[in-house]
Coordinates of C-alpha atoms and ligand atoms in Angstrom, one line a residue:
X1 CA 0.0 0.0 0.0
X2 CA 1.6 3.2 -1.0
X3 CA -1.1 5.9 -0.8
X4 CA -3.6 7.3 1.7
X5 CA -7.1 6.4 0.5
X6 CA -10.4 6.7 2.2
X7 CA -11.4 3.2 1.2
X8 CA -8.4 1.5 2.7
X9 CA -8.8 -0.4 6.0
X10 CA -6.0 -1.2 8.4
X11 CA -6.2 -3.9 11.0
X12 CA -3.9 -3.8 14.0
X13 CA -3.4 -7.0 16.0
X14 CA -2.5 -6.2 19.6
X15 CA -3.9 -3.2 21.5
X16 CA -0.7 -2.4 23.6
X17 CA 1.9 0.3 23.3
X18 CA 2.9 -0.4 19.7
X19 CA -0.6 -1.0 18.5
X20 CA -2.0 2.2 19.9
X21 CA 1.0 4.2 18.7
X22 CA 0.7 2.8 15.2
X23 CA -3.1 3.6 15.1
X24 CA -2.5 7.2 16.2
X25 CA 0.4 7.8 13.9
X26 CA -1.7 6.6 11.0
X27 CA -4.3 9.2 11.8
X28 CA -1.6 11.9 12.4
X29 CA -0.1 11.0 9.1
X30 CA -3.4 11.7 7.3
X31 CA -4.8 8.2 6.9
X32 CA -8.6 8.5 6.5
X33 CA -9.7 4.9 6.1
X34 CA -10.9 2.5 8.8
X35 CA -8.6 1.5 11.6
X36 CA -9.5 -1.5 13.8
X37 CA -7.4 -2.2 16.9
X38 CA -7.9 -5.8 18.1
X39 CA -6.8 -6.9 21.5
X40 CA -7.2 -10.2 23.2
X41 CA -7.2 -8.8 26.8
X42 CA -10.4 -7.7 28.5
X43 CA -8.9 -4.3 29.2
X44 CA -8.4 -1.3 26.9
X45 CA -4.8 -0.2 26.3
X46 CA -2.9 0.3 29.5
X47 CA 0.7 1.1 30.7
X48 CA 2.7 -2.1 31.5
X49 CA 5.7 -0.6 33.3
X50 CA 3.9 0.3 36.5
X51 CA 2.7 -3.3 36.8
X52 CA 5.9 -4.3 38.6
X53 CA 6.3 -0.9 40.3
X54 CA 3.7 1.6 41.5
X55 CA 0.6 -0.4 40.5
X56 CA 1.9 -3.5 42.3
X57 CA 2.8 -1.4 45.3
X58 CA -0.8 -0.1 45.4
X59 CA 0.3 3.4 44.8
X60 CA -1.6 4.0 41.6
X61 CA -5.3 3.8 40.8
X62 CA -6.9 2.1 37.8
X63 CA -7.4 5.5 35.9
X64 CA -3.7 6.2 36.0
X65 CA -2.9 2.9 34.4
X66 CA -5.0 3.7 31.3
X67 CA -3.0 4.5 28.3
X68 CA -5.8 5.6 26.0
X69 CA -9.5 5.6 27.0
X70 CA -11.7 3.9 24.4
X71 CA -13.6 7.1 24.0
X72 CA -10.4 8.9 23.0
X73 CA -9.6 6.3 20.4
X74 CA -13.2 6.5 19.2
X75 CA -12.9 10.3 18.8
X76 CA -9.9 9.6 16.4
X77 CA -12.0 7.1 14.5
X78 CA -10.1 4.1 15.8
X79 CA -12.3 1.1 16.5
X80 CA -11.1 -0.8 19.6
X81 CA -12.2 -4.4 20.0
X82 CA -11.1 -5.9 23.3
X83 CA -11.5 -9.6 24.2
X84 CA -10.9 -10.3 20.5
X85 CA -8.2 -12.9 19.6
X86 CA -6.8 -13.2 16.1
X87 CA -6.4 -16.9 15.3
X88 CA -4.8 -16.6 11.8
X89 CA -3.8 -14.3 9.0
X90 CA -4.8 -15.1 5.4
X91 CA -2.4 -13.1 3.2
X92 CA -3.9 -14.3 -0.1
X93 CA -7.4 -13.3 0.9
X94 CA -6.2 -10.2 2.9
X95 CA -8.2 -11.2 6.0
X96 CA -7.6 -12.1 9.6
X97 CA -9.6 -14.9 11.1
X98 CA -10.8 -14.2 14.6
X99 CA -11.2 -16.9 17.3
X100 CA -15.0 -16.8 16.9
X101 CA -14.6 -17.9 13.3
X102 CA -15.4 -14.5 11.7
X103 CA -13.1 -12.8 9.2
X104 CA -12.0 -9.2 8.9
X105 CA -10.6 -7.8 5.6
X106 CA -7.6 -5.5 5.5
X107 CA -5.6 -3.6 2.9
X108 CA -2.8 -3.0 5.4
X109 CA -2.0 -5.1 8.4
X110 CA 0.0 -4.3 11.6
X111 CA 1.4 -7.0 13.9
X112 CA 1.8 -5.6 17.4
X113 CA 1.4 -8.8 19.4
X114 CA 4.0 -8.2 22.1
X115 CA 5.7 -11.0 23.9
X116 CA 5.0 -13.7 26.5
X117 CA 6.9 -14.7 29.6
X118 CA 9.1 -17.8 29.4
X119 CA 7.9 -20.6 31.6
X120 CA 10.1 -22.7 33.9
X121 CA 9.4 -26.3 33.0
X122 CA 9.9 -27.7 36.5
X123 CA 7.9 -30.1 38.7
X124 CA 5.3 -28.0 40.6
X125 CA 5.8 -25.1 38.2
X126 CA 2.1 -24.8 37.6
X127 CA 1.1 -24.8 41.3
X128 CA -1.2 -22.0 42.4
X129 CA 0.9 -19.1 43.8
X130 CA 3.4 -19.4 41.0
X131 CA 3.1 -16.4 38.6
X132 CA 4.7 -14.7 35.6
X133 CA 4.1 -11.0 35.2
X134 CA 3.1 -9.6 31.8
X135 CA -0.4 -8.2 32.0
X136 CA -2.7 -6.3 34.3
X137 CA -4.5 -9.5 35.5
X138 CA -1.1 -11.1 36.4
X139 CA -0.2 -8.0 38.5
X140 CA -3.6 -8.0 40.2
X141 CA -3.3 -11.7 41.0
X142 CA 0.3 -11.2 42.4
X143 CA -0.9 -8.2 44.5
X144 CA -3.7 -10.4 46.0
X145 CA -1.2 -13.1 46.7
X146 CA 1.1 -10.7 48.4
X147 CA -1.7 -9.6 50.6
X148 CA -2.3 -13.2 51.6
X149 CA 1.4 -13.6 52.2
X150 CA 1.4 -10.6 54.5
X151 CA -1.6 -12.0 56.4
X152 CA -0.1 -15.5 56.7
X153 CA 3.5 -14.3 57.2
X154 CA 4.8 -16.2 54.2
X155 CA 7.9 -15.3 52.2
X156 CA 8.2 -14.4 48.5
X157 CA 10.7 -16.1 46.2
X158 CA 11.5 -14.3 42.9
X159 CA 13.1 -16.5 40.2
X160 CA 15.3 -14.4 37.9
X161 CA 17.4 -11.3 38.8
X162 CA 16.4 -9.3 35.7
X163 CA 14.5 -6.0 35.6
X164 CA 11.0 -7.4 36.3
X165 CA 12.1 -9.8 39.0
X166 CA 14.1 -7.1 40.8
X167 CA 11.3 -4.6 40.6
X168 CA 8.9 -7.1 42.0
X169 CA 11.4 -7.9 44.8
X170 CA 11.8 -4.2 45.6
X171 CA 8.0 -3.8 45.7
X172 CA 7.5 -6.8 48.0
X173 CA 10.2 -5.5 50.4
X174 CA 8.4 -2.1 50.4
X175 CA 5.4 -4.1 51.7
X176 CA 7.5 -5.7 54.4
X177 CA 7.6 -9.2 52.9
X178 CA 10.6 -11.4 53.3
X179 CA 12.1 -11.9 49.8
X180 CA 14.6 -14.2 48.2
X181 CA 15.8 -13.6 44.7
X182 CA 17.3 -16.6 42.8
X183 CA 19.5 -15.8 39.9
X184 CA 21.1 -18.6 37.8
X185 CA 24.0 -16.3 36.6
X186 CA 26.9 -15.2 38.8
X187 CA 25.6 -11.6 38.8
X188 CA 22.4 -9.6 38.5
X189 CA 21.4 -8.2 35.1
X190 CA 24.7 -9.7 33.8
X191 CA 23.7 -9.3 30.1
X192 CA 23.2 -5.6 30.3
X193 CA 25.0 -4.0 33.2
X194 CA 28.7 -3.5 33.8
X195 CA 30.0 -5.8 36.6
X196 CA 30.4 -2.9 38.9
X197 CA 26.8 -1.9 38.5
X198 CA 25.6 -5.5 39.0
X199 CA 27.5 -5.5 42.3
X200 CA 26.0 -2.2 43.2
X201 CA 22.4 -3.5 42.6
X202 CA 23.2 -6.7 44.5
X203 CA 24.3 -4.5 47.5
X204 CA 21.2 -2.2 47.1
X205 CA 18.9 -5.2 47.4
X206 CA 20.8 -6.8 50.2
X207 CA 20.8 -3.5 52.1
X208 CA 16.9 -3.5 51.8
X209 CA 16.9 -7.0 53.3
X210 CA 16.6 -9.2 50.2
X211 CA 18.3 -12.5 50.3
X212 CA 20.2 -13.0 47.0
X213 CA 21.2 -16.4 45.7
X214 CA 23.5 -16.0 42.7
X215 CA 24.4 -19.1 40.6
X216 CA 21.1 -20.7 41.9
X217 CA 20.1 -24.0 40.4
X218 CA 16.4 -24.8 40.9
X219 CA 15.1 -28.4 40.8
X220 CA 11.4 -28.1 41.6
X221 CA 8.6 -26.2 43.4
X222 CA 7.4 -27.9 46.6
X223 CA 3.6 -28.0 46.5
X224 CA 1.4 -28.2 49.6
X225 CA -1.6 -30.5 50.1
X226 CA -3.8 -27.6 49.1
X227 CA -2.2 -27.5 45.6
X228 CA -0.4 -24.2 46.4
X229 CA 3.3 -23.6 46.2
X230 CA 5.0 -24.1 49.5
X231 CA 8.7 -23.6 48.6
X232 CA 11.4 -23.6 46.0
X233 CA 13.8 -26.5 46.0
X234 CA 17.4 -26.0 44.9
X235 CA 19.6 -28.7 43.3
X236 CA 21.7 -28.9 46.5
X237 CA 18.6 -29.8 48.5
X238 CA 18.0 -26.4 50.1
X239 CA 14.3 -25.5 50.3
X240 CA 13.2 -21.9 50.4
X241 CA 9.7 -21.6 51.8
X242 CA 7.4 -19.5 49.7
X243 CA 3.8 -18.4 49.7
X244 CA 4.3 -16.6 46.4
X245 CA 6.8 -17.3 43.6
X246 CA 7.2 -14.8 40.7
X247 CA 9.1 -16.2 37.7
X248 CA 10.9 -13.4 35.7
X249 CA 13.2 -15.2 33.3
X250 CA 12.6 -13.2 30.2
X251 CA 10.1 -13.3 27.3
X252 CA 9.6 -14.8 23.9
X253 CA 8.2 -12.7 21.0
X254 CA 4.6 -13.5 20.0
X255 CA 5.4 -14.4 16.4
X256 CA 3.3 -17.5 16.0
X257 CA 0.6 -15.8 13.8
X258 CA 3.4 -14.3 11.5
X259 CA 5.2 -17.7 11.3
X260 CA 2.0 -19.5 10.4
X261 CA 1.4 -16.9 7.7
X262 CA 4.8 -17.5 6.2
X263 CA 6.4 -14.2 7.2
X264 CA 10.1 -14.3 7.9
X265 CA 10.7 -14.8 11.7
X266 CA 13.8 -15.4 13.7
X267 CA 13.0 -15.2 17.4
X268 CA 10.6 -12.4 16.5
X269 CA 9.0 -11.1 13.3
X270 CA 11.8 -9.8 11.2
X271 CA 11.4 -6.2 10.2
X272 CA 13.5 -3.6 8.5
X273 CA 14.3 -0.3 10.2
X274 CA 11.0 1.1 8.8
X275 CA 8.9 -1.7 10.3
X276 CA 8.2 -3.6 7.1
X277 CA 8.0 -7.4 7.3
X278 CA 8.9 -9.7 4.4
X279 CA 5.4 -8.8 3.0
X280 CA 5.3 -5.1 2.1
X281 CA 1.6 -4.9 3.0
X282 CA 2.3 -6.0 6.5
X283 CA 4.3 -4.1 9.1
X284 CA 5.2 -5.0 12.7
X285 CA 6.2 -3.1 15.8
X286 CA 7.2 -3.6 19.4
X287 CA 8.2 -6.6 21.5
X288 CA 7.1 -9.0 18.8
X289 CA 9.8 -7.9 16.3
X290 CA 13.4 -8.6 15.5
X291 CA 14.8 -5.5 13.7
X292 CA 17.3 -6.1 10.9
X293 CA 20.2 -3.6 11.3
X294 CA 22.4 -2.3 8.5
X295 CA 25.1 -4.9 9.3
X296 CA 22.6 -7.7 8.8
X297 CA 22.3 -8.6 12.5
X298 CA 18.9 -8.8 14.3
X299 CA 18.1 -6.6 17.3
X300 CA 15.3 -7.5 19.7
X301 CA 14.3 -4.8 22.2
X302 CA 11.6 -4.9 24.7
X303 CA 10.9 -1.3 25.8
X304 CA 8.3 1.4 25.6
X305 CA 10.6 3.5 23.4
X306 CA 11.1 0.7 21.0
X307 CA 7.3 0.0 20.7
X308 CA 6.6 3.7 20.3
X309 CA 9.2 4.5 17.7
X310 CA 8.6 1.3 15.7
X311 CA 4.9 2.1 15.8
X312 CA 5.5 5.5 14.2
X313 CA 7.8 3.9 11.6
X314 CA 5.3 1.1 10.8
X315 CA 2.5 3.7 10.3
X316 CA 4.7 5.7 8.0
X317 CA 5.6 2.6 6.0
X318 CA 1.9 1.8 5.5
X319 CA 1.5 5.3 4.2
X320 CA 4.3 4.8 1.7
X321 CA 7.0 6.7 3.6
X322 CA 10.4 5.7 5.0
X323 CA 10.8 6.7 8.7
X324 CA 13.7 4.5 9.9
X325 CA 14.0 4.0 13.6
X326 CA 17.7 4.5 14.2
X327 CA 17.7 6.6 17.4
X328 CA 19.7 5.5 20.5
X329 CA 17.7 2.9 22.5
X330 CA 16.8 3.9 26.0
X331 CA 15.1 2.2 28.9
X332 CA 14.4 2.7 32.6
X333 CA 13.9 0.7 35.8
X334 CA 12.7 1.8 39.2
X335 CA 13.9 -0.1 42.3
X336 CA 13.3 1.3 45.8
X337 CA 14.0 5.1 45.5
X338 CA 16.6 4.6 42.7
X339 CA 15.9 5.3 39.0
X340 CA 18.1 3.5 36.5
X341 CA 18.1 5.1 33.0
X342 CA 20.0 3.3 30.3
X343 CA 21.0 4.7 26.9
X344 CA 22.6 2.8 24.1
X345 CA 23.4 -0.9 23.9
X346 CA 26.3 -2.2 26.0
X347 CA 26.9 -5.5 24.1
X348 CA 30.6 -5.9 23.4
X349 CA 31.8 -3.4 26.0
X350 CA 35.3 -4.2 27.2
X351 CA 35.9 -1.4 29.7
X352 CA 33.9 1.0 31.8
X353 CA 34.3 4.4 33.5
X354 CA 32.2 5.6 36.5
X355 CA 31.2 9.3 36.7
X356 CA 29.9 10.4 40.1
X357 CA 29.8 8.9 43.5
X358 CA 28.6 5.3 43.7
X359 CA 28.4 5.3 47.5
X360 CA 26.1 8.4 47.4
X361 CA 23.8 6.6 44.9
X362 CA 23.9 9.1 42.1
X363 CA 26.3 8.2 39.3
X364 CA 26.7 6.9 35.7
X365 CA 28.6 4.0 34.2
X366 CA 30.0 4.6 30.7
X367 CA 30.5 1.5 28.6
X368 CA 33.3 1.6 26.0
X369 CA 34.6 -0.7 23.3
X370 CA 38.1 0.5 22.7
X371 CA 37.7 4.3 22.7
X372 CA 34.1 4.2 21.4
X373 CA 31.2 5.0 23.8
X374 CA 28.5 2.3 23.5
X375 CA 26.1 3.0 26.3
X376 CA 25.6 4.8 29.5
X377 CA 23.7 3.6 32.6
X378 CA 22.7 6.3 35.0
X379 CA 21.5 5.8 38.5
X380 CA 19.4 8.7 39.8
X381 CA 21.4 11.0 37.5
X382 CA 18.9 12.1 34.9
X383 CA 21.1 14.9 33.5
X384 CA 23.8 12.4 32.7
X385 CA 21.2 10.2 30.9
X386 CA 19.8 13.0 28.7
X387 CA 23.3 14.0 27.8
X388 CA 24.3 10.4 27.1
X389 CA 21.5 10.1 24.6
X390 CA 22.7 13.3 22.8
X391 CA 26.3 12.0 22.7
X392 CA 25.3 8.6 21.4
X393 CA 22.8 10.1 18.8
X394 CA 25.6 12.4 17.6
X395 CA 28.2 9.6 17.6
X396 CA 30.4 11.5 20.0
X397 CA 32.7 9.7 22.6
X398 CA 34.4 11.2 25.5
X399 CA 37.6 9.3 26.5
X400 CA 37.1 7.0 29.5
X401 CA 39.2 9.5 31.5
X402 CA 36.9 12.4 30.4
X403 CA 33.8 10.4 31.3
X404 CA 35.2 9.7 34.8
X405 CA 36.2 13.3 35.4
X406 CA 33.2 15.3 36.8
X407 CA 35.2 18.5 36.2
X408 CA 35.2 17.7 32.4
X409 CA 32.1 19.2 30.7
X410 CA 30.7 16.4 28.5
X411 CA 28.4 19.0 26.8
X412 CA 31.5 20.6 25.3
X413 CA 31.7 17.5 23.0
X414 CA 28.4 18.5 21.5
X415 CA 29.3 22.1 20.8
Ligands
FAD501 P1 2.3 -5.4 24.5 O1 2.2 -4.1 25.3 O2 2.6 -6.6 25.2 O3 1.0 -5.5 23.7 C1 0.7 -6.6 22.9 C2 -0.8 -6.9 23.0 O4 -1.2 -7.8 21.9 C3 -1.1 -7.6 24.3 O5 -2.2 -7.0 24.9 C4 -1.4 -9.0 23.8 O6 -2.3 -9.7 24.7 C5 -2.1 -8.7 22.5 N1 -2.1 -9.9 21.6 C6 -1.1 -10.8 21.4 N2 -1.5 -11.8 20.5 C7 -2.8 -11.4 20.1 C8 -3.7 -12.0 19.2 N3 -3.5 -13.1 18.5 N4 -4.9 -11.3 19.0 C9 -5.2 -10.2 19.7 N5 -4.3 -9.6 20.6 C10 -3.1 -10.2 20.7 N6 9.6 -1.0 29.3 C11 10.3 0.1 29.6 O7 10.8 0.8 28.6 N7 10.5 0.5 30.9 C12 10.1 -0.2 32.0 O8 10.3 0.2 33.1 C13 9.3 -1.3 31.7 N8 8.8 -2.1 32.7 C14 8.0 -3.2 32.4 C15 7.4 -3.8 33.5 C16 6.6 -4.9 33.2 C17 5.9 -5.7 34.3 C18 6.4 -5.4 31.9 C19 5.5 -6.6 31.6 C20 7.0 -4.7 30.8 C21 7.8 -3.6 31.1 N9 8.4 -2.9 30.1 C22 9.1 -1.7 30.3 C23 8.3 -3.3 28.7 C24 7.2 -2.6 27.9 O9 6.1 -2.6 28.7 C25 7.0 -3.3 26.6 O10 8.2 -3.3 25.9 C26 5.9 -2.7 25.8 O11 4.7 -2.8 26.5 C27 5.8 -3.5 24.5 O12 4.6 -3.0 23.8 P2 4.0 -3.9 22.7 O13 2.8 -3.2 22.2 O14 5.0 -4.4 21.7 O15 3.4 -5.2 23.4

């Protein structure tokens, strides 16, 4: 599809961050045809990040979680259908088949199906009280279970020391619950953080009373006679009692519909930097994608920024325009009173420089490969973060010594 026509109709599968962004960007880009946003959840579009943070802590009400009220979408001529699952895509007929057997025609199709949490295939892994956290209903169920744990004085075990696991651990500690985090790797967030920052986060959690087990090998969940989880058993025979287990061991892209329809997929729906799939009439955005970079490699990101930017690119592509998403990736995580803000991709870093005072809890870690700046992770140092995005967008690198020297004005590199 290369032109904006009133008779065209665009179907968007997935009413999350990327789906909503694409719908709104289509309207903002002048598209006048029908837009139908299909979501399989019972809720209208809502913000996911608070689910492990303020929402789980009970510090946010339902209205604050709403991303776009259905009426607002309706005002823009976007038809939202919740509780609506797409079962298949027919590329030849240009339709999607819904779970109720009906078919919807499209002239342009958007895949914004997100991702699903990985499961731990362990004995007892499906006991009640064992949860993964992806959606609003998961968060509500975890919050209810936390309340029960408080009442019955039962501890929480978090499996996985990634962002979601650590945010849930911090929230559970805020509520006064005893918490153990089990991480299989030798350090927390080992794939993304510099070793020094992993150690700092381990200390942060320990200082808030979290018991951390690094290099943990889990063999099973112990299940009580009531069918509920009672503990987590390690390979060495240790049993950690638990009234609630949250499993946060990463996600897999929801690319099943795309694969079944014959679109190129490789641990995600393969898209170019403009969001086009291997079928030019079909675009994809957000957690469900694997973006092909200029060097041929594939990049999978799971972040609000990625969903938002890819949504804008995907809409432009359906309108016949190239809007490549090449900006520096960024992400954030809130744990206790500390805000981590990350800019860039740290893969391949071979040395690091720290700017600021780690003991005071406000500093940034600069990742370098040789002399080239790859990424910057800032803890409660928003100014550093914003500047890092500018440096990375402009392809400017301080030397490691300049980065570590707070007397050196990094902004001078942008002049
Ligand atoms: P989603 O928001 O998952 O939306 C996809 C939607 O498609 C879902 O509603 C899904 O049910 C629906 N769907 C799937 N298949 C079908 C089908 N066949 N038919 C109909 N509907 C379908 N990112 C950050 O940048 N910072 C954070 O601090 C942060 N915290 C997070 C905390 C939690 C607990 C979680 C879960 C995520 C967090 N993220 C964070 C990640 C961020 O929320 C995601 O990257 C973003 O929501 C991805 O948007 P999306 O639209 O691609 O996918």
